[in-house]
mmCIF file of C-alpha atoms in Angstrom:
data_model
loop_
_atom_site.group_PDB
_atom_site.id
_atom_site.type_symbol
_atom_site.label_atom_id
_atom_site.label_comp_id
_atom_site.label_asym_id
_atom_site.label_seq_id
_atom_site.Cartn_x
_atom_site.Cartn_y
_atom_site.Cartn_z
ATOM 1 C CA UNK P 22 0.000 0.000 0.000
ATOM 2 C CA UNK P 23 1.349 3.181 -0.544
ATOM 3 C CA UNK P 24 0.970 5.749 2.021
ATOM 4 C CA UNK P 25 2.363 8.341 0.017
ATOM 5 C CA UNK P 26 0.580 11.253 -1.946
ATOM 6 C CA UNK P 27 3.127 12.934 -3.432
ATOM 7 C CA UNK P 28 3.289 16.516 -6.328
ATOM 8 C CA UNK P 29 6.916 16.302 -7.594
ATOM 9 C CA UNK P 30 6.370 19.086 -9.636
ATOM 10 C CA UNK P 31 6.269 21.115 -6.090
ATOM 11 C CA UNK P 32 8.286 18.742 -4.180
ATOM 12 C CA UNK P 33 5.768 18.601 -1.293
ATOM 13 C CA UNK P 34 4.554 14.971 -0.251
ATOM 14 C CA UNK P 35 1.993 14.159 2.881
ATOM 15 C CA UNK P 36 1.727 10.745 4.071
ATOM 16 C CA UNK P 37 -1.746 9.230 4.955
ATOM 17 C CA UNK P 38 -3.150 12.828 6.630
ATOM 18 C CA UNK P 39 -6.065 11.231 7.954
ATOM 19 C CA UNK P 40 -4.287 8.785 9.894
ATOM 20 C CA UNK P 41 -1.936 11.443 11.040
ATOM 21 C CA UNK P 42 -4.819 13.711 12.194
ATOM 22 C CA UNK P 43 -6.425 10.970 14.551
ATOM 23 C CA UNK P 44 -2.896 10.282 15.761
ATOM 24 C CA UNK P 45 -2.498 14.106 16.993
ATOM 25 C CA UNK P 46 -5.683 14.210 18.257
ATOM 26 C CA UNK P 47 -4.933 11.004 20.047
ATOM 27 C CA UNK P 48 -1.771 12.614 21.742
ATOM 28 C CA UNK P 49 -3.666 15.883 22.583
ATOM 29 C CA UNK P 50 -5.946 14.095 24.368
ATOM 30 C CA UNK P 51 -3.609 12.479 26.769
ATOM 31 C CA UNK P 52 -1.445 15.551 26.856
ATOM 32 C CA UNK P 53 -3.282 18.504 28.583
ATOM 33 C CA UNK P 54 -0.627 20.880 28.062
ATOM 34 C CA UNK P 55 -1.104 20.863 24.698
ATOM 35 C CA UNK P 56 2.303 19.479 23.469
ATOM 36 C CA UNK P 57 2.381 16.970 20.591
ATOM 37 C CA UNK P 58 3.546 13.569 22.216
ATOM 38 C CA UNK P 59 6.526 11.549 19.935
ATOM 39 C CA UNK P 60 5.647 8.813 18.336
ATOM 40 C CA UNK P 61 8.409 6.431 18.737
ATOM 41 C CA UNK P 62 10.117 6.122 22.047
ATOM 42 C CA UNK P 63 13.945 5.682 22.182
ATOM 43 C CA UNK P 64 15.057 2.360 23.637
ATOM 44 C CA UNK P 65 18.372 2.274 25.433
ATOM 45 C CA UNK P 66 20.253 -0.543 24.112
ATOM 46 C CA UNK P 67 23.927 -2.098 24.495
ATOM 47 C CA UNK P 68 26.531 -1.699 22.268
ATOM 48 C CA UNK P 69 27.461 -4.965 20.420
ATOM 49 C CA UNK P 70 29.433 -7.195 21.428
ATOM 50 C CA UNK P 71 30.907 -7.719 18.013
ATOM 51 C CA UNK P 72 31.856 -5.180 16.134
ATOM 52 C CA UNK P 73 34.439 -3.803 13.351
ATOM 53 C CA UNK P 74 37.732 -3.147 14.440
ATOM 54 C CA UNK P 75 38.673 0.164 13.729
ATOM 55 C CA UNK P 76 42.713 -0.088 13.817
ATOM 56 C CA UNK P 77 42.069 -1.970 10.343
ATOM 57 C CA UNK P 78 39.229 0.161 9.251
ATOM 58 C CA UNK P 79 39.492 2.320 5.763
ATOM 59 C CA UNK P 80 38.577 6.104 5.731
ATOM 60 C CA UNK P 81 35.061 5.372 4.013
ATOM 61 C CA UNK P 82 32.140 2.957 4.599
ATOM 62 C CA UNK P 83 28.688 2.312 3.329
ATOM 63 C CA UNK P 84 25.773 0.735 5.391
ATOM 64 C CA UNK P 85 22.447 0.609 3.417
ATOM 65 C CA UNK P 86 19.737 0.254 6.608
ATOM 66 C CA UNK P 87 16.011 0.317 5.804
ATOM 67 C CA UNK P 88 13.471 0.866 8.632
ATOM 68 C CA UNK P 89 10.079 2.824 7.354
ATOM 69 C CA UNK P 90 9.784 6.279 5.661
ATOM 70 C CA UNK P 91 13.305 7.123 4.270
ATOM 71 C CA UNK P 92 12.801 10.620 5.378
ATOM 72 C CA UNK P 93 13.318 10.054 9.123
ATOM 73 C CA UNK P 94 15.976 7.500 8.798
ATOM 74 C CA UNK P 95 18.099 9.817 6.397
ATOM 75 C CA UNK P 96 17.399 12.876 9.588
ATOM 76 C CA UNK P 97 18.278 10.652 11.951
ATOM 77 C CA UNK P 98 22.097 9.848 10.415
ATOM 78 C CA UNK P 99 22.302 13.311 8.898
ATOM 79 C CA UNK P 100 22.518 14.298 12.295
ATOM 80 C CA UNK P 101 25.514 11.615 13.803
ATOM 81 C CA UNK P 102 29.182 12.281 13.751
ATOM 82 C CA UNK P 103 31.300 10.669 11.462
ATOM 83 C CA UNK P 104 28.095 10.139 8.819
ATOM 84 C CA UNK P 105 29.687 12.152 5.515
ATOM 85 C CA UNK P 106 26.729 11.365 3.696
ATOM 86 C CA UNK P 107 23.242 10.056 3.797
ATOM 87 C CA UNK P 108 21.063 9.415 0.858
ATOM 88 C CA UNK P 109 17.218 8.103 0.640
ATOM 89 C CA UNK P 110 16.575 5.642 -1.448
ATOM 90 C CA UNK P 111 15.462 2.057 -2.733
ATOM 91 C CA UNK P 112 17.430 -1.698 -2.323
ATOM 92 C CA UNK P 113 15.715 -4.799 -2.492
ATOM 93 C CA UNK P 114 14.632 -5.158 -5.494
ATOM 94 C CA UNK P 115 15.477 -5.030 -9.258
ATOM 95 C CA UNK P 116 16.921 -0.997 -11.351
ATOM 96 C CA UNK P 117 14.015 -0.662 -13.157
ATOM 97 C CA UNK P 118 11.588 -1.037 -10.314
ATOM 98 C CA UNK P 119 13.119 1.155 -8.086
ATOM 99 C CA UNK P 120 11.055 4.185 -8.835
ATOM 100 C CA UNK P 121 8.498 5.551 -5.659
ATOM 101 C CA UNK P 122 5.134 4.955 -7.472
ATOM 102 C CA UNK P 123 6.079 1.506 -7.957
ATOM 103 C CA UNK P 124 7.390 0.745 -5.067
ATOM 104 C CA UNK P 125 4.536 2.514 -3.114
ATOM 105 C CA UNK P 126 2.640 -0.643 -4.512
ATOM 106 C CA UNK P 127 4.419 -2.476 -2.233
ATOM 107 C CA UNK P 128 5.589 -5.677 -4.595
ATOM 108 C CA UNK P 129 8.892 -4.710 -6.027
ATOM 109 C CA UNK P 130 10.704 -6.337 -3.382
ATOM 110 C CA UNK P 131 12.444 -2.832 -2.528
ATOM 111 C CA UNK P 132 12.402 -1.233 0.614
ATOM 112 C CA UNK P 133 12.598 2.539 1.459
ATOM 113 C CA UNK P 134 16.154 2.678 2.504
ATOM 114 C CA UNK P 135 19.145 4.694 3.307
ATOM 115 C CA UNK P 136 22.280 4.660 2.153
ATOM 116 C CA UNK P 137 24.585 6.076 4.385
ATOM 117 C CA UNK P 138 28.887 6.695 4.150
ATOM 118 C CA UNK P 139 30.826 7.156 7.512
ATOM 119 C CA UNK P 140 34.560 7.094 8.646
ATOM 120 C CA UNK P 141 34.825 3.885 10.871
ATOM 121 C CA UNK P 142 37.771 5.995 12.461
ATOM 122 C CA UNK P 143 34.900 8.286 14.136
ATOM 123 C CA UNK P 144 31.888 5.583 14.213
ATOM 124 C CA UNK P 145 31.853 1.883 13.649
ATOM 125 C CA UNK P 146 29.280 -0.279 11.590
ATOM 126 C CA UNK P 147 28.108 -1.809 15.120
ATOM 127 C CA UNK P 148 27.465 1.706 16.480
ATOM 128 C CA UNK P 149 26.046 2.559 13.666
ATOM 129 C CA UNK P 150 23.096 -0.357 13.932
ATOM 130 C CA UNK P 151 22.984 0.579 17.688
ATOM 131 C CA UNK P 152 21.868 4.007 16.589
ATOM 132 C CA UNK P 153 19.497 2.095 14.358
ATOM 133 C CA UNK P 154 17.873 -0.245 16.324
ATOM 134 C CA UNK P 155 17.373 2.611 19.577
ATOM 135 C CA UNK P 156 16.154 5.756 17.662
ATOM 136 C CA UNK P 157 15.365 5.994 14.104
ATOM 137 C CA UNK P 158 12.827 3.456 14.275
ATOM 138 C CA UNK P 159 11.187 0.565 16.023
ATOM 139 C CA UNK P 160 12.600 -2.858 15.051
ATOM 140 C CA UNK P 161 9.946 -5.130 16.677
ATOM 141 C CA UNK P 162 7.459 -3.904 13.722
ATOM 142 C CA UNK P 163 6.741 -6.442 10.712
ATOM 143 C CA UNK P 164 6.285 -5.149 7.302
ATOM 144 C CA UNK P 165 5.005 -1.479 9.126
ATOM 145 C CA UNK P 166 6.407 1.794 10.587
ATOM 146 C CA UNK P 167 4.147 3.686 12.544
ATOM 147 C CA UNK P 168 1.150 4.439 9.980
ATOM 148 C CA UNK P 169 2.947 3.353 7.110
ATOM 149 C CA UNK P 170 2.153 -0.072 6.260
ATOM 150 C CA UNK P 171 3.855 -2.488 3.466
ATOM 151 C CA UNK P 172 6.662 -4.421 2.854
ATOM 152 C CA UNK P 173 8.364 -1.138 1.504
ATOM 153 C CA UNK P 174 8.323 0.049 5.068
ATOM 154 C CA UNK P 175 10.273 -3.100 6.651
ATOM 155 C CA UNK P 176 13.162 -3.249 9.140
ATOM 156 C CA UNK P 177 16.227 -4.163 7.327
ATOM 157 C CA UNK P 178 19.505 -3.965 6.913
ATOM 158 C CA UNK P 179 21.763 -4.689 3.939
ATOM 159 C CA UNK P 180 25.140 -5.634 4.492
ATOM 160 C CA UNK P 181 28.033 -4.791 1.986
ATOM 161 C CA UNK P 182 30.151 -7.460 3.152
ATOM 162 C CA UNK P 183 30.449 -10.547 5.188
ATOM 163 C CA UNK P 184 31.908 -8.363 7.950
ATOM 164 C CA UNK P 185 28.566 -6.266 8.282
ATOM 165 C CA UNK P 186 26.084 -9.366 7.538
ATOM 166 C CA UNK P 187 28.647 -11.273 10.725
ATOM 167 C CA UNK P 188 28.133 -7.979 13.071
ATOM 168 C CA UNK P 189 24.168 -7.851 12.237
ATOM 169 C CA UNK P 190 23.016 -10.920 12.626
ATOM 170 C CA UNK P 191 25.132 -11.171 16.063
ATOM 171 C CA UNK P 192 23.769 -7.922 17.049
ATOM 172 C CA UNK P 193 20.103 -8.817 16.799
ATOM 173 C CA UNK P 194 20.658 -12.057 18.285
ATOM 174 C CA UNK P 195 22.141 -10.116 21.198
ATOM 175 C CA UNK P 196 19.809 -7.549 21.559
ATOM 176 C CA UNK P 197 16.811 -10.523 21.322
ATOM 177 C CA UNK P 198 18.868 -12.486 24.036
ATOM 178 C CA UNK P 199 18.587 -9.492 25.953
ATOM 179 C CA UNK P 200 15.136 -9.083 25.325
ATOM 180 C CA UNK P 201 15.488 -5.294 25.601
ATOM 181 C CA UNK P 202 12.651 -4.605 23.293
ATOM 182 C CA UNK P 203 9.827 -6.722 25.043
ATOM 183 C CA UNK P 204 9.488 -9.060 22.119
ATOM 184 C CA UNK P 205 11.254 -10.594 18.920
ATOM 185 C CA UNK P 206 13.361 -8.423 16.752
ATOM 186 C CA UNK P 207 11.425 -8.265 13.125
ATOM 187 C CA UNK P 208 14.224 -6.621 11.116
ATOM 188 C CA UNK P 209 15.425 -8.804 8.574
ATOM 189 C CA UNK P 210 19.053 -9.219 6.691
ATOM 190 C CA UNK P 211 19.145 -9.393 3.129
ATOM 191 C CA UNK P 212 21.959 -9.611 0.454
ATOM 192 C CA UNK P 213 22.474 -6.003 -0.814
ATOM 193 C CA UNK P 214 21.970 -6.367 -4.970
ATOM 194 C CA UNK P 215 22.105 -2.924 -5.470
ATOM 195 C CA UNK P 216 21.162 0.774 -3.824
ATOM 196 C CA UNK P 217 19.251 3.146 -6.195
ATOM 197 C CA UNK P 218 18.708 6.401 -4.857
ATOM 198 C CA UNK P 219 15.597 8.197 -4.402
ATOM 199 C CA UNK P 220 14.058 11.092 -6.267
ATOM 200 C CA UNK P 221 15.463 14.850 -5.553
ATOM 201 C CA UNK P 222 12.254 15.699 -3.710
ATOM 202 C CA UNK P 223 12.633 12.944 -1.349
ATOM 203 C CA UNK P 224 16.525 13.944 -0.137
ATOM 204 C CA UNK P 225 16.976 16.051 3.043
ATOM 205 C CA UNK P 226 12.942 15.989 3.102
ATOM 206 C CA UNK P 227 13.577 16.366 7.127
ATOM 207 C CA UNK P 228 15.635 19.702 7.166
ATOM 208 C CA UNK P 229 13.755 21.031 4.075
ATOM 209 C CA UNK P 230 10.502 20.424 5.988
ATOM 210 C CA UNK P 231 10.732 20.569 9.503
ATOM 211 C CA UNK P 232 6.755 21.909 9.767
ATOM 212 C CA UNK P 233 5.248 19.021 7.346
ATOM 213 C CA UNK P 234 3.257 17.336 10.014
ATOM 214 C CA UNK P 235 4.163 14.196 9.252
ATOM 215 C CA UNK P 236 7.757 15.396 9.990
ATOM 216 C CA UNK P 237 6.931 17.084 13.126
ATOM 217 C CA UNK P 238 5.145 14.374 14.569
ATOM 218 C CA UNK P 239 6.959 11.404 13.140
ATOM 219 C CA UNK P 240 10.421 11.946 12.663
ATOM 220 C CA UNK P 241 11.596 15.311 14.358
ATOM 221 C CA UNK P 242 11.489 13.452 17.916
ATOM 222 C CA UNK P 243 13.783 10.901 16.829
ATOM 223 C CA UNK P 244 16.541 13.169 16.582
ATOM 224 C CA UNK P 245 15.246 14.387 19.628
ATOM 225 C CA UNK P 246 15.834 11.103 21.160
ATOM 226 C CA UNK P 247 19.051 10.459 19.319
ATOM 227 C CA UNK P 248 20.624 14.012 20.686
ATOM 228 C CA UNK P 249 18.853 12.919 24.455
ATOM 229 C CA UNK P 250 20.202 9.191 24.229
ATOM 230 C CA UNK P 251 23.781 9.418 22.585
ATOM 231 C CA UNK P 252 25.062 12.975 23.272
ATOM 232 C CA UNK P 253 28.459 12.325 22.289
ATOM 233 C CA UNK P 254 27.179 11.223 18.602
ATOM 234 C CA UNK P 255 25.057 14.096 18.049
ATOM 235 C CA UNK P 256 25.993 17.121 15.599
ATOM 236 C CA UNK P 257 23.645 19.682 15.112
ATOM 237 C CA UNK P 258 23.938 20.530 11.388
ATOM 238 C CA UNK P 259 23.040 17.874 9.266
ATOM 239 C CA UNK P 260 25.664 16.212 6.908
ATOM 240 C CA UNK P 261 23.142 17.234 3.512
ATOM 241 C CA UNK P 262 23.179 15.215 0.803
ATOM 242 C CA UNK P 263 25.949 16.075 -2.089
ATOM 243 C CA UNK P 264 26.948 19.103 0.367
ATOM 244 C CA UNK P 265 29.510 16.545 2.640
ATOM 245 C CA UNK P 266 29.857 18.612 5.786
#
């Protein structure tokens, strides 16, 4: 299903508004005071246990991570240290599929994803996915991210290597030995075939748009949560995309 209504010839896009009106009503009516309640809450998590080694690490990295709308995932690692880049897009699925009105349908394979470059010298691939997994979205969800429903929306990453598919899958094993979620992990880990990035008006949709209301609701207080919950990660201006600082 696609929960997208999109006019690229203005480059504005709003995402299921009736949906998003009950939920604000919803959090006005538990929150006298009148402030807007987030919808995601961030989960403090451990580090992983295994993770890259940055002695032998190279000065540039890719990790293509897919957990809902693209728009709050790219915010989220716009706004971490060491990310040089971070670009919305499509993997999954085959090149000539990976276009948003056919992936919308929901049966390309592809999932809204993120593509995003760091120096392992600054930030590893394991705290990377620990950023992941505790604030840009929730990974217990199947096939859904808050009201955006479809296998387009699911939790997944895409290793590059056998070194990033090794530090994944023990990471989520760890984190569901733990249990610190409440229940299972859902986030898959597929082979990366390919990343095809998204449309212009998709990129930096978060710091282009800050008053969208789905923004503002959905996605503004996880980097809220990420600034609360890893302090020492946090940079206030956003790495934009093609800008690199």
């Amino acid at each position: 299903m696609n929960t997208h209504i999109e006019s690229p010839a203005v480059g504005v896009t709003s995402r299921r508004p009736a949906i998003l009106a009950l939920a604000l009503v919803a959090a006005l009516a538990f929150c006298p005071s009148g402030a807007v309640l987030a919808t995601e809450k961030a989960v403090v998590i451990p580090p992983p246990a295994d993770d890259a080694v940055a002695a032998n690490a190279s000065t540039s990295e890719t990790a293509v991570l897919a957990g809902g709308c693209f728009w709050g995932v790219q915010g989220v690692f716009q706004h971490v240290k060491g990310v040089t880049n971070a670009v919305s897009g499509y993997a999954g699925g085959e090149a000539g599929t990976a276009h948003y009105d056919m992936v919308g349908m929901g049966h390309t394979g592809h999932a809204e994803s993120v593509r995003i470059t760091f120096d392992p010298k600054q930030i590893s691939y394991g705290q990377i996915l620990q950023i992941y997994f505790s604030v840009a979205h929730d990974p217990t969800e199947l096939n859904r991210q808050g009201p955006d429903v479809g296998m387009q929306y699911r939790s997944t990453i895409f290793p590059s290597n056998p070194e990033q598919t090794r530090i994944a899958k023990a990471y989520i094993a760890q984190l569901d030995r733990a249990k610190v979620f409440g229940k299972s992990i859902a986030t898959t880990v597929e082979p990366l075939k390919a990343f095809y990035p998204a449309e212009a008006y998709h990129q930096d949709f978060m710091t282009r748009n800050p008053d969208h209301p789905y923004i503002s609701y959905n996605d503004l207080p996880k980097v809220d949560n990420l600034k609360r919950v890893f302090p020492d990660r946090y940079r206030a201006k956003p790495v934009l995309v093609g800008t690199g600082a």
